[in-house]
Short mmCIF file of C-alpha atoms and ligand atoms in Angstrom, two decimals:
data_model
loop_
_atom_site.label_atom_id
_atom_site.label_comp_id
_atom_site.label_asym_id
_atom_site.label_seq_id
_atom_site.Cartn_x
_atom_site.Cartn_y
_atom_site.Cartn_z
CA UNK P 1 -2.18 -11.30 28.96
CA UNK P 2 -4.16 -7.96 29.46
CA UNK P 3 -7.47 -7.57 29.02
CA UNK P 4 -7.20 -4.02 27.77
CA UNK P 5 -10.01 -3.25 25.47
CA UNK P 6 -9.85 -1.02 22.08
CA UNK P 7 -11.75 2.60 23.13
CA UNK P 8 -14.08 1.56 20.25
CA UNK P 9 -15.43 -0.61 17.34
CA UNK P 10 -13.76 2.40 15.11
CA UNK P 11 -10.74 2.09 16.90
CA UNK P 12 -10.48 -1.73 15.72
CA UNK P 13 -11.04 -1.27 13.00
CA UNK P 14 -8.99 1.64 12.63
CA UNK P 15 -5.68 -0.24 13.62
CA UNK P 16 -6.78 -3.29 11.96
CA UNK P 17 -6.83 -0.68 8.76
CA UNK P 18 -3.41 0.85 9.85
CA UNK P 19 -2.09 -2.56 9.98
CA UNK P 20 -3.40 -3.84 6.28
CA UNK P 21 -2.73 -0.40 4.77
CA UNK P 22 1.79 0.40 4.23
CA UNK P 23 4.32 -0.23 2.52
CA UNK P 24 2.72 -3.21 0.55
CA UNK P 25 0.23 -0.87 -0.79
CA UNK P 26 3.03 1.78 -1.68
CA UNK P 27 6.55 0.21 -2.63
CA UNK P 28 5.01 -3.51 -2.94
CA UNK P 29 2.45 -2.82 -5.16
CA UNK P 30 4.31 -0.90 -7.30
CA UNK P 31 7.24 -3.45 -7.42
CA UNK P 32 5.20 -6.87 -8.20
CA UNK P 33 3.26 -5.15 -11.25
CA UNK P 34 6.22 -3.78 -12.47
CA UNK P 35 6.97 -7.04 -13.19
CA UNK P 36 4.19 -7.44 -15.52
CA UNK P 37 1.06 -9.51 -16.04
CA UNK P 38 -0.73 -6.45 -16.43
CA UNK P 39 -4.67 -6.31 -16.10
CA UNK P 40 -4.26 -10.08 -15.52
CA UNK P 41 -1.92 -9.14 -12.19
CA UNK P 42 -4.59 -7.00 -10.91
CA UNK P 43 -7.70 -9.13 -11.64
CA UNK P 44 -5.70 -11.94 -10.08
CA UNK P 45 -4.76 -9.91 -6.77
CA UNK P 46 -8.64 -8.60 -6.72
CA UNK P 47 -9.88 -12.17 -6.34
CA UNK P 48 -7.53 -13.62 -4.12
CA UNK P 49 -7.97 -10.61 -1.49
CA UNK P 50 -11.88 -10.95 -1.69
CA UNK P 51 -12.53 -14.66 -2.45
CA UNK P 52 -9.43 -16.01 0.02
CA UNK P 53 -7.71 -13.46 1.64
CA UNK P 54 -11.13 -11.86 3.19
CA UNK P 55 -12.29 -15.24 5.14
CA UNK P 56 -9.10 -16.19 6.29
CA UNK P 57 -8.76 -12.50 8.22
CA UNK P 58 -12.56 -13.74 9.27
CA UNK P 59 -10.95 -17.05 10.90
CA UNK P 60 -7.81 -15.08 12.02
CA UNK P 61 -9.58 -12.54 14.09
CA UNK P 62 -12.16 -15.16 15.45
CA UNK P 63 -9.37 -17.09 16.67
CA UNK P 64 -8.12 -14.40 18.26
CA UNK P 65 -11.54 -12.88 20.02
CA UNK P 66 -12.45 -16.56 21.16
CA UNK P 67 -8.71 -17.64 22.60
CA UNK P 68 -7.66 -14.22 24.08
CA UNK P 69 -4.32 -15.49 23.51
CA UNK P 70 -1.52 -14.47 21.78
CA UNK P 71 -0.36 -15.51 18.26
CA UNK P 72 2.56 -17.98 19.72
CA UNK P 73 -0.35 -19.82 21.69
CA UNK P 74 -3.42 -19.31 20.03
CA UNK P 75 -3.36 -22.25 17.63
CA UNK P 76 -2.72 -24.95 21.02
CA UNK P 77 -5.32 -23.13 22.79
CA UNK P 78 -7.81 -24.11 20.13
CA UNK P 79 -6.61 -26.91 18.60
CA UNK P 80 -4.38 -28.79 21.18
CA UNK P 81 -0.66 -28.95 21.91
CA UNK P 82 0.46 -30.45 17.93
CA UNK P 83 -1.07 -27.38 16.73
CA UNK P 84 1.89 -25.08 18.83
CA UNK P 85 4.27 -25.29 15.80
CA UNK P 86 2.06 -22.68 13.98
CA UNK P 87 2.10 -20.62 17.10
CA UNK P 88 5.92 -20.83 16.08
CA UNK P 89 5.37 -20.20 12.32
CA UNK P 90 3.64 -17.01 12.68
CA UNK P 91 6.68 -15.98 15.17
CA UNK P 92 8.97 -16.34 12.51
CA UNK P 93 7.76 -15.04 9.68
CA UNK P 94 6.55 -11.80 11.79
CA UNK P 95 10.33 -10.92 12.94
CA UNK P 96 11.40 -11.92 9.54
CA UNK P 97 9.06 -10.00 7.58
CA UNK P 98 9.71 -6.60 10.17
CA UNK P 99 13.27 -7.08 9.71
CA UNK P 100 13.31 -5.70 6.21
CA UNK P 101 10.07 -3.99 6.43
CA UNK P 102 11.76 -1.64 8.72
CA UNK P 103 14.75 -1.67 5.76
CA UNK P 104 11.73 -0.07 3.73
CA UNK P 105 10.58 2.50 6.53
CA UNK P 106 14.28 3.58 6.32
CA UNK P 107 14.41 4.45 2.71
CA UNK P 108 10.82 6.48 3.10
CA UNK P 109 12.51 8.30 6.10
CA UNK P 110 15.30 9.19 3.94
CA UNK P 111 13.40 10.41 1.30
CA UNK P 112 10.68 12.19 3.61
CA UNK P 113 14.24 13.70 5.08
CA UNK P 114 15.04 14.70 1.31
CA UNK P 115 12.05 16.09 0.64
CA UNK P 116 12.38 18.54 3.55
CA UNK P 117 16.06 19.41 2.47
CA UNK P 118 14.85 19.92 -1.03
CA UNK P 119 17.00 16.86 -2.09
CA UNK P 120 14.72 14.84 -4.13
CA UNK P 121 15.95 14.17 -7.57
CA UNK P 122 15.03 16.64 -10.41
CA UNK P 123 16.45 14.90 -13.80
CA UNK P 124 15.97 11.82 -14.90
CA UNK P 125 19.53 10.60 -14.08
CA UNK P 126 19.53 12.10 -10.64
CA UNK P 127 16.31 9.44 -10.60
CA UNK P 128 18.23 6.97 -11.69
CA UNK P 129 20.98 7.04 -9.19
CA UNK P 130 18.44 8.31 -6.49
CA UNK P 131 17.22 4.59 -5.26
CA UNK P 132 21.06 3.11 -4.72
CA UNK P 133 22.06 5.58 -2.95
CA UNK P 134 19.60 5.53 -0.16
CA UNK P 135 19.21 1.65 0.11
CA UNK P 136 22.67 1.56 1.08
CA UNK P 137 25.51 2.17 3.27
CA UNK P 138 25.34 3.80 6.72
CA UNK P 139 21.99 5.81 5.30
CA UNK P 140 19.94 3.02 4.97
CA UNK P 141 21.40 1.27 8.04
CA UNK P 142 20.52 4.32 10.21
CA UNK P 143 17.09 4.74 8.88
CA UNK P 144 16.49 0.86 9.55
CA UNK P 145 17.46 1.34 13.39
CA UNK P 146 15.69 4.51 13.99
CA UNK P 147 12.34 3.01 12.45
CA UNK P 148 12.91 -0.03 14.65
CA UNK P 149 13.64 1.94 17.62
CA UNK P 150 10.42 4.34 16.90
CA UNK P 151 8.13 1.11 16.55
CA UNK P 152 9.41 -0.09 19.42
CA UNK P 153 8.16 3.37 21.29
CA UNK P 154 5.22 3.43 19.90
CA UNK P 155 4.47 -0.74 20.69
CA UNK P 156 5.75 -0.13 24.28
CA UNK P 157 3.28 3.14 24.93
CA UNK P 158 0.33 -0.08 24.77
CA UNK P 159 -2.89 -0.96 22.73
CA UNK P 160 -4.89 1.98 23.25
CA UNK P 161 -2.53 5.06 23.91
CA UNK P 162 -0.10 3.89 20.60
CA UNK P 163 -2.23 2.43 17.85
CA UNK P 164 -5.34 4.17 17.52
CA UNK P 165 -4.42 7.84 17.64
CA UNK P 166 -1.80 7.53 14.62
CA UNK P 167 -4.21 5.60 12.25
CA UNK P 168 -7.36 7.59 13.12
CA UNK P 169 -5.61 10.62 11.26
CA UNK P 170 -2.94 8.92 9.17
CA UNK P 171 -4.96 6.57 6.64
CA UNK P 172 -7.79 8.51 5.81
CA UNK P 173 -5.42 11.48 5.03
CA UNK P 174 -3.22 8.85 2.73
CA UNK P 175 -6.09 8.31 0.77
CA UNK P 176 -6.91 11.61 0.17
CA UNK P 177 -3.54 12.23 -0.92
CA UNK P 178 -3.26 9.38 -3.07
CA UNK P 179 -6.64 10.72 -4.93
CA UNK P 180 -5.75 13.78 -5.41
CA UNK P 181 -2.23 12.48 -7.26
CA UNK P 182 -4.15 9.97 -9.06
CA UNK P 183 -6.08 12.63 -10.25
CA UNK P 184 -3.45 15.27 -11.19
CA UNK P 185 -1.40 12.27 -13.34
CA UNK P 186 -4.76 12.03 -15.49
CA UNK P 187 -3.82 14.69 -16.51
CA UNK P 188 -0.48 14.73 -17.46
CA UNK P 189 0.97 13.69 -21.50
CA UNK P 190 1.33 10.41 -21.88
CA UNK P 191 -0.76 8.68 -18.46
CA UNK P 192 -1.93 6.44 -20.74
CA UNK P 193 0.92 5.01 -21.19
CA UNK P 194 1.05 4.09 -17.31
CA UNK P 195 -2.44 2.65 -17.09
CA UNK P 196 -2.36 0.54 -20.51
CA UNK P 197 0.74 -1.02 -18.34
CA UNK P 198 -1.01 -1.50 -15.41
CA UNK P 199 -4.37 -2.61 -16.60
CA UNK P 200 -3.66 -3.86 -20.11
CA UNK P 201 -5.13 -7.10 -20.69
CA UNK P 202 -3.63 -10.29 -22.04
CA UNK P 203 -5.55 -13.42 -20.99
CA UNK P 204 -2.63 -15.59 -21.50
CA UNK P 205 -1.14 -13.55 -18.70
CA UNK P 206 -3.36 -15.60 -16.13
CA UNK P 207 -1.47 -18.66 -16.22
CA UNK P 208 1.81 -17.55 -16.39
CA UNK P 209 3.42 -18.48 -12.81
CA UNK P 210 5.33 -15.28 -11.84
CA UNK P 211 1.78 -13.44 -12.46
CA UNK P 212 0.47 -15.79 -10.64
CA UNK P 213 2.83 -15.69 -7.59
CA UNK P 214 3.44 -11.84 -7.56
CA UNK P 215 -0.50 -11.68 -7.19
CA UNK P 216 -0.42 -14.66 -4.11
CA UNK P 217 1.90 -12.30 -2.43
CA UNK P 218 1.05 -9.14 -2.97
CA UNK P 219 -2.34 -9.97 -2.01
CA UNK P 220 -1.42 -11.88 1.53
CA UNK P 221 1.18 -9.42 2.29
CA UNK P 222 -0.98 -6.20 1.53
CA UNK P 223 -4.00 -7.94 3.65
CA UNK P 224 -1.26 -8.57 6.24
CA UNK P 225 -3.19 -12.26 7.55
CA UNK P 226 -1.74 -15.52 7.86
CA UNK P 227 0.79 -14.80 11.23
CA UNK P 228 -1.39 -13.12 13.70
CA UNK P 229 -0.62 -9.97 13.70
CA UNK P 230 -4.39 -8.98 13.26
CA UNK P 231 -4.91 -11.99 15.56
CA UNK P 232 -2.80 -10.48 18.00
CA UNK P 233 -4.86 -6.96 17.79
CA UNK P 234 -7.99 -8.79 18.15
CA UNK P 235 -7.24 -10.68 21.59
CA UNK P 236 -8.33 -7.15 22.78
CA UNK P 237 -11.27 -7.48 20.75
CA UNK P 238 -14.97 -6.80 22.41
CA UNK P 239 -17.99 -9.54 22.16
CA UNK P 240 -19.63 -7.30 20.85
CA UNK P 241 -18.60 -6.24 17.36
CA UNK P 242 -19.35 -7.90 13.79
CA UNK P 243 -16.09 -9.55 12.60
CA UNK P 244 -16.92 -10.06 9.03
CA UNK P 245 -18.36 -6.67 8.44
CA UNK P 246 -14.70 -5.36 9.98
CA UNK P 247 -12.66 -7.51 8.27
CA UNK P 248 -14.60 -6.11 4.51
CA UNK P 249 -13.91 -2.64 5.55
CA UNK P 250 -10.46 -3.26 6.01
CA UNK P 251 -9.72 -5.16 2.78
CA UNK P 252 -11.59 -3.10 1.02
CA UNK P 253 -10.04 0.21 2.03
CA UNK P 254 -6.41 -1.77 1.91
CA UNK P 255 -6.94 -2.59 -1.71
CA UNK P 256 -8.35 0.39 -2.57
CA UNK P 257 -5.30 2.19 -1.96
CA UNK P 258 -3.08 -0.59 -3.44
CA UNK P 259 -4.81 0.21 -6.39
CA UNK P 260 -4.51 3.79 -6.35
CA UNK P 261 -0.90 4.06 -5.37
CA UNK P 262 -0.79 1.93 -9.08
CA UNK P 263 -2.89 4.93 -10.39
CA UNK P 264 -0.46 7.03 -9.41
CA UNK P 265 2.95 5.30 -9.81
CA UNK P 266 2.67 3.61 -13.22
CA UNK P 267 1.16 6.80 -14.68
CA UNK P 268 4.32 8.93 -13.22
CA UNK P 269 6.84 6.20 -15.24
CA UNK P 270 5.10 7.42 -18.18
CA UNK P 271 5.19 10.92 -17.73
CA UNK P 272 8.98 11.16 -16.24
CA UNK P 273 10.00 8.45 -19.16
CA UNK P 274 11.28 5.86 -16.68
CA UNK P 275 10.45 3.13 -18.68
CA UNK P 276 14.02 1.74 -18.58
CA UNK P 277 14.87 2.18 -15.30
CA UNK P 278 11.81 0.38 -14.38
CA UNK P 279 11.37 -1.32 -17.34
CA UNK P 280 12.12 -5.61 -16.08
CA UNK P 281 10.84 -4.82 -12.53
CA UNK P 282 12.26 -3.93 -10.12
CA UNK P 283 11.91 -3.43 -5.96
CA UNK P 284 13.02 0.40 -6.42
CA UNK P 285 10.23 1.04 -8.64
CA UNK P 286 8.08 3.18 -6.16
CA UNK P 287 11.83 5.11 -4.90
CA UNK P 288 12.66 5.46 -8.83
CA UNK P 289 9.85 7.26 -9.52
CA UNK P 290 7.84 9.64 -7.24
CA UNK P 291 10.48 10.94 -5.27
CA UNK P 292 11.02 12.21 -8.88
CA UNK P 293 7.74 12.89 -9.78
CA UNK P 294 6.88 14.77 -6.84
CA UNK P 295 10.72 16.93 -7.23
CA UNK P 296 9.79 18.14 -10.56
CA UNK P 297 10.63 21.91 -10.89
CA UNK P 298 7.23 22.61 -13.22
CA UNK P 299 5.37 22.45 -9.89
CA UNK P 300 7.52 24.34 -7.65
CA UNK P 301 6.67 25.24 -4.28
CA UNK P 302 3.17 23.40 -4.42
CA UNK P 303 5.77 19.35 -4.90
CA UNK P 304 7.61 20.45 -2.06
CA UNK P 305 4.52 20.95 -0.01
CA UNK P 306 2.97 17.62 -1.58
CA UNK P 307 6.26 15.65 -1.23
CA UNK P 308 6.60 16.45 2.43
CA UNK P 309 3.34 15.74 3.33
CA UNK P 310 2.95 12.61 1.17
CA UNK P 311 6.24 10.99 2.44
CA UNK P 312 5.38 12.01 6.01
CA UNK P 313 1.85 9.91 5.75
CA UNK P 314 3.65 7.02 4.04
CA UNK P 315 5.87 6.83 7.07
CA UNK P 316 2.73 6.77 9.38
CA UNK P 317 1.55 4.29 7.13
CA UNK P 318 4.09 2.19 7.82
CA UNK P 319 4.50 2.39 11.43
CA UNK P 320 0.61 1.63 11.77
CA UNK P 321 1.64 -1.46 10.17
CA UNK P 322 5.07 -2.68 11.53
CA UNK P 323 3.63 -2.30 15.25
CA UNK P 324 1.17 -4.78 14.50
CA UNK P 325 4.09 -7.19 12.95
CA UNK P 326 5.98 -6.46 16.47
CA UNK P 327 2.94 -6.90 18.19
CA UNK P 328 3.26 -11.20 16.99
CA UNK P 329 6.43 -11.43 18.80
CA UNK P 330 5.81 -8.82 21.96
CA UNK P 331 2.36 -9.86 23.00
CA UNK P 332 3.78 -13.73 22.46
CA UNK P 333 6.63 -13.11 25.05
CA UNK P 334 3.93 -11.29 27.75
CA UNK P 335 1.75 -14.16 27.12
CA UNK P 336 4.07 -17.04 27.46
CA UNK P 337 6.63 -16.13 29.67
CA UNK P 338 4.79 -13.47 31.57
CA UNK P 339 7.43 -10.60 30.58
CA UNK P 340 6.27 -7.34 31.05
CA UNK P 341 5.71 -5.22 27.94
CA UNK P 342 8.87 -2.98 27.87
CA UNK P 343 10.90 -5.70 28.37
CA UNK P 344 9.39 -7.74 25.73
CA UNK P 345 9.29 -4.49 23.55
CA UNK P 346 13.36 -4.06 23.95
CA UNK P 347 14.13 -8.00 23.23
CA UNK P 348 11.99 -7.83 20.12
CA UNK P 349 13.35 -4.76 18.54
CA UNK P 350 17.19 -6.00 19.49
CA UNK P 351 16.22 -9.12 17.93
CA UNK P 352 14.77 -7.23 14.36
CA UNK P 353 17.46 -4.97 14.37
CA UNK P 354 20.19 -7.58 14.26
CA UNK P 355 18.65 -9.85 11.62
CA UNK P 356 17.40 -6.88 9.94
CA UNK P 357 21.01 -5.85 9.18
CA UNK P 358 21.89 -7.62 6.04
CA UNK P 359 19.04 -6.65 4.13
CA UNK P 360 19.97 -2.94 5.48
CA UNK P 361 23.39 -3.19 3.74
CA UNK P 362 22.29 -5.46 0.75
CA UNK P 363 19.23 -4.63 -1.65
CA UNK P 364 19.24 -8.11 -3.14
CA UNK P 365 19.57 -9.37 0.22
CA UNK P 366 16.43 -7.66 1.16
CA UNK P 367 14.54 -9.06 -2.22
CA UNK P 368 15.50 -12.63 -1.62
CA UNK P 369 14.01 -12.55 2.28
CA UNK P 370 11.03 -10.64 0.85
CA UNK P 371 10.68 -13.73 -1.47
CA UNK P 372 10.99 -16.47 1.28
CA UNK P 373 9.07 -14.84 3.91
CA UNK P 374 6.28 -14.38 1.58
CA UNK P 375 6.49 -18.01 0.98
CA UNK P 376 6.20 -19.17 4.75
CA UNK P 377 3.45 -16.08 4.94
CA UNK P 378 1.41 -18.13 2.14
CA UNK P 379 2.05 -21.64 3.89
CA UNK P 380 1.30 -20.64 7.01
CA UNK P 381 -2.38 -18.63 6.28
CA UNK P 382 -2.93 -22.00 4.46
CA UNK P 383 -2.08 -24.00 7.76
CA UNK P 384 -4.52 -21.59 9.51
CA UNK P 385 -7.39 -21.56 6.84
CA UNK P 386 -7.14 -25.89 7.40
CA UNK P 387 -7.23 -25.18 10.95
CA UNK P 388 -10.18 -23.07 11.52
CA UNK P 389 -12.08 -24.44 8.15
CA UNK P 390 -11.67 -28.13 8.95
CA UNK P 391 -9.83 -28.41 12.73
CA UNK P 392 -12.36 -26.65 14.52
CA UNK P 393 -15.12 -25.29 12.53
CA UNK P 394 -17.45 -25.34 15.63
CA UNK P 395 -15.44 -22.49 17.36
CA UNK P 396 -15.70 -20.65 14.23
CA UNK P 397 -19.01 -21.13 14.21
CA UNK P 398 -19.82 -20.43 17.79
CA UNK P 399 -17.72 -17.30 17.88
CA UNK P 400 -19.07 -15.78 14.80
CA UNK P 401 -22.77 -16.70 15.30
CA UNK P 402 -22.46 -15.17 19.33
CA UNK P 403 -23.03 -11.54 17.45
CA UNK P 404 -25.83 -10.43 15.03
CA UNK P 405 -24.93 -12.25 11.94
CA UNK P 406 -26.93 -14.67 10.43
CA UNK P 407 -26.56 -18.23 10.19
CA UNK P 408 -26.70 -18.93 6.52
CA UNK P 409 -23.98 -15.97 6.18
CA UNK P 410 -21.43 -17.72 8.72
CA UNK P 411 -22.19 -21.21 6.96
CA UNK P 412 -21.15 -19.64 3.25
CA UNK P 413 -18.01 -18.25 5.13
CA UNK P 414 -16.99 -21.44 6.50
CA UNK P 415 -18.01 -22.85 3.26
CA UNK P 416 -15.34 -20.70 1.04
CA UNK P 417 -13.18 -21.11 3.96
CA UNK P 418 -13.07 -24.94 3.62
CA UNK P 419 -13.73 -25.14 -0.57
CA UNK P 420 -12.28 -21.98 -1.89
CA UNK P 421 -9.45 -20.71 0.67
CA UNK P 422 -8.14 -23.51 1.01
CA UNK P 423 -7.41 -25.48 -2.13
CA UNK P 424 -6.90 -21.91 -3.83
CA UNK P 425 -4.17 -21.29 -0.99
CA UNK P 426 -2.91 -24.92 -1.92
CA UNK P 427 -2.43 -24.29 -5.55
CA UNK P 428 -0.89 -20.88 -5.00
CA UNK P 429 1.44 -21.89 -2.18
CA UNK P 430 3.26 -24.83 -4.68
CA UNK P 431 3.63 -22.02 -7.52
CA UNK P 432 5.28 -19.54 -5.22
CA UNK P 433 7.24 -21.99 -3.63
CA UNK P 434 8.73 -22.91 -7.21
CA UNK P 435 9.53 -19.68 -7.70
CA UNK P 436 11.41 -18.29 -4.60
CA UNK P 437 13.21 -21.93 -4.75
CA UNK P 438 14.31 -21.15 -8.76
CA UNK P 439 14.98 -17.39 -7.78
CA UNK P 440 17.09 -18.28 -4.72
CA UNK P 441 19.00 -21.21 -5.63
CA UNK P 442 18.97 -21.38 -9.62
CA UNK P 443 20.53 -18.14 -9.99
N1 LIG T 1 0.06 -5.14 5.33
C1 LIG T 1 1.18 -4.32 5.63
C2 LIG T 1 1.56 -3.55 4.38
O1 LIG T 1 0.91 -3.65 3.38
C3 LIG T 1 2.33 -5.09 6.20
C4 LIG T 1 1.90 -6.02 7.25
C5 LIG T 1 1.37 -5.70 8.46
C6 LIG T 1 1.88 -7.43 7.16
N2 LIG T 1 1.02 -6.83 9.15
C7 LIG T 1 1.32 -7.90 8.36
C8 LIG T 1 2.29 -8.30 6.19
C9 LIG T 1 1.18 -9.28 8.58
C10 LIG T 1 2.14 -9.66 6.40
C11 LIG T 1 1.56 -10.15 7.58
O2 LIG T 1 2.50 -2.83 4.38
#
């Protein structure tokens, strides 16, 4: 594969922000804690991304940096040929999770289109129909092929030319954004409302198993490691740079705005009364309500302005991430059968186009592959946390000690690799395998 090189130690880290940061933190975070749980959700979430998801992006990117090979052969390159079949997991669930994360870039592209047009609903049951009508139909359909085709381009310009000009500006401006709403729905009549939803604690709430599995997934998904998509960036990793002290910046920024797209939703269900259309959860949560939020006619010309611009950096949000899912399958088809990149690009994006197509046409479609590829996402960081932890600790160790970090720090990563990741990972895989199992074939 090539040995390009990222233009910087910022520029890593940059797309390995781009990647964590998207539609997880926007329309996922808002649709698992609409679902409840609460303070007890978010406490839940916080842990798992520090105390598991955090060292398994550690072991991720180190297997990538010391194999400089791609996801599909990574895993037999460290570990010997048994070890291919997760080379083949994290192929799977990165087309599967693009094909309706694309589904998702479609619906922001519609409403970034609205925006523009002035079309974004203005009353509350102009909300309410607002969501079906653009996850359906030819709309939605169209918006899924044009964001596949456009992460396609972008994948297909390479590494450096692509991935680090659109985050360097993108995230950063996201977050601003996102602060400024958070702070403008503080303001607003009943906010409070929003946050006592979102933060409002009930202890019992910490063993009850859809809290419990909403936070699993919300937390591996927004993180974006367990199927080598940050592996994949990381092949073109230098020597030189400090893994751990990367991978903290990016899950702390990618939480960070997880939690303020929360401060900013749930207060705006509040203050449009949307409790009922949001009311049992629901994946339209995010569409139901700031599309709305962001129309209303008290702030005239100033929500147009906001609207556009806010829907605009959500879409660069997104692509930032869904190159680095098509990066699993593109820099897999360069590596193994030698393909060159535009034809790897074009096979890819026919290939996540075409199984992308029912969850275009079908919502509930789309929210039962959500719920399954989640499930292989959770079993397969947990194969990877076993197989850097306890398989070949020694790489880890080598690779991580080759650059100025101490000793005793790498030994307490490997150590919550082996004794926290991993039986935490254990525990939370059987629970969210219950559930997808009673939500897809009980009902
Ligand atoms: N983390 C991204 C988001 O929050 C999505 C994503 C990118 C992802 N790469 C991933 C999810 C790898 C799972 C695995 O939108």
């Amino acid at each position: 594969m090539t040995k390009e090189r990222w233009g910087s130690g910022l520029g890593f880290v940059l797309a390995a922000a781009g990647s964590a940061v998207g539609l997880g933190n926007l329309w996922g975070f808002a649709y698992r804690a609409s679902q409840g749980g609460g303070g007890a959700f978010v406490l839940l979430y916080l842990v798992i991304v520090f105390l598991v998801c955090l060292p398994l992006l550690v072991a991720e990117m180190a297997l990538g940096r010391s194999t400089r090979k791609s996801p599909l052969r990574a895993p037999a390159e460290i570990a010997g040929k048994s070890w291919g079949l997760l080379g083949w997991l994290f192929l799977v669930v990165s087309v599967g999770i693009l094909s309706y994360y694309v589904v998702l870039m479609g619906y922001t592209g519609t409403t970034l289109l609205n925006a523009l047009l002035g079309q974004l609903p203005v009353d509350k049951s102009a909300a309410t129909d607002y969501f079906p009508s653009i996850s359906t139909g030819s709309v939605s359909l169209i918006g899924q092929l044009l964001s596949i085709a456009l992460t396609g381009i972008v994948v297909a310009a390479g590494v450096r030319g692509g991935i680090e000009r659109l985050t360097r500006l993108g995230v950063p401006l996201l977050f601003f954004m996102l602060i400024c709403l958070a702070i403008w729905a503080v303001f607003q009549p009943n906010a409070h409302e929003g946050y006592a939803f979102l933060f409002g604690w009930d202890a019992k709430q910490l063993l009850d198993p859809s809290t419990i599995a909403n936070a699993f997934k919300q937390a591996f998904f927004s993180v974006g490691t367990g199927i080598g998509a940050i592996l994949a960036y990381s092949a073109y990793l230098s020597r030189k740079s400090s893994i751990p002290g990367e991978a903290l910046a990016v899950v702390t920024m990618d939480t960070a705005v997880g939690l303020l797209a929360g401060c900013v939703t749930f207060p705006l269900v509040a203050i449009l009364g949307l409790g009922d259309l949001v009311g049992a959860g629901t994946v339209g949560t995010l569409f139901s309500t700031l599309p709305h939020g962001l129309a209303l006619p008290s702030l005239g010309i100033a929500g147009k302005i906001v609207s556009v611009t806010f829907f605009s950096l959500v879409y660069i949000a997104a692509i930032t991430s869904s190159i680095s899912l098509l990066e699993v399958p593109v820099s897999s088809l360069i590596d193994n059968l030698g393909w060159n990149r535009n034809k790897a690009v074009l096979c890819s994006v026919a290939l996540v186009a075409l199984l992308g197509i029912p969850s275009a046409i079908n919502v509930n479609f789309l929210v039962k592959v959500d719920s399954v590829m989640n499930t292989l996402l959770i079993a397969s960081g947990l194969i990877l946390s076993v197989l850097m932890g306890w398989v070949v600790p020694k790489r880890l160790r080598a690779d991580l000690t080759e650059v100025s970090i101490g000793n005793s720090q790498v030994a307490g990563l490997l150590w919550t690799l082996r004794w926290i990741s991993v039986p935490t990972i254990s525990l939370g895989f059987c629970v969210v395998a219950e559930e997808t199992f009673r939500n897809i074939f009980m009902q």
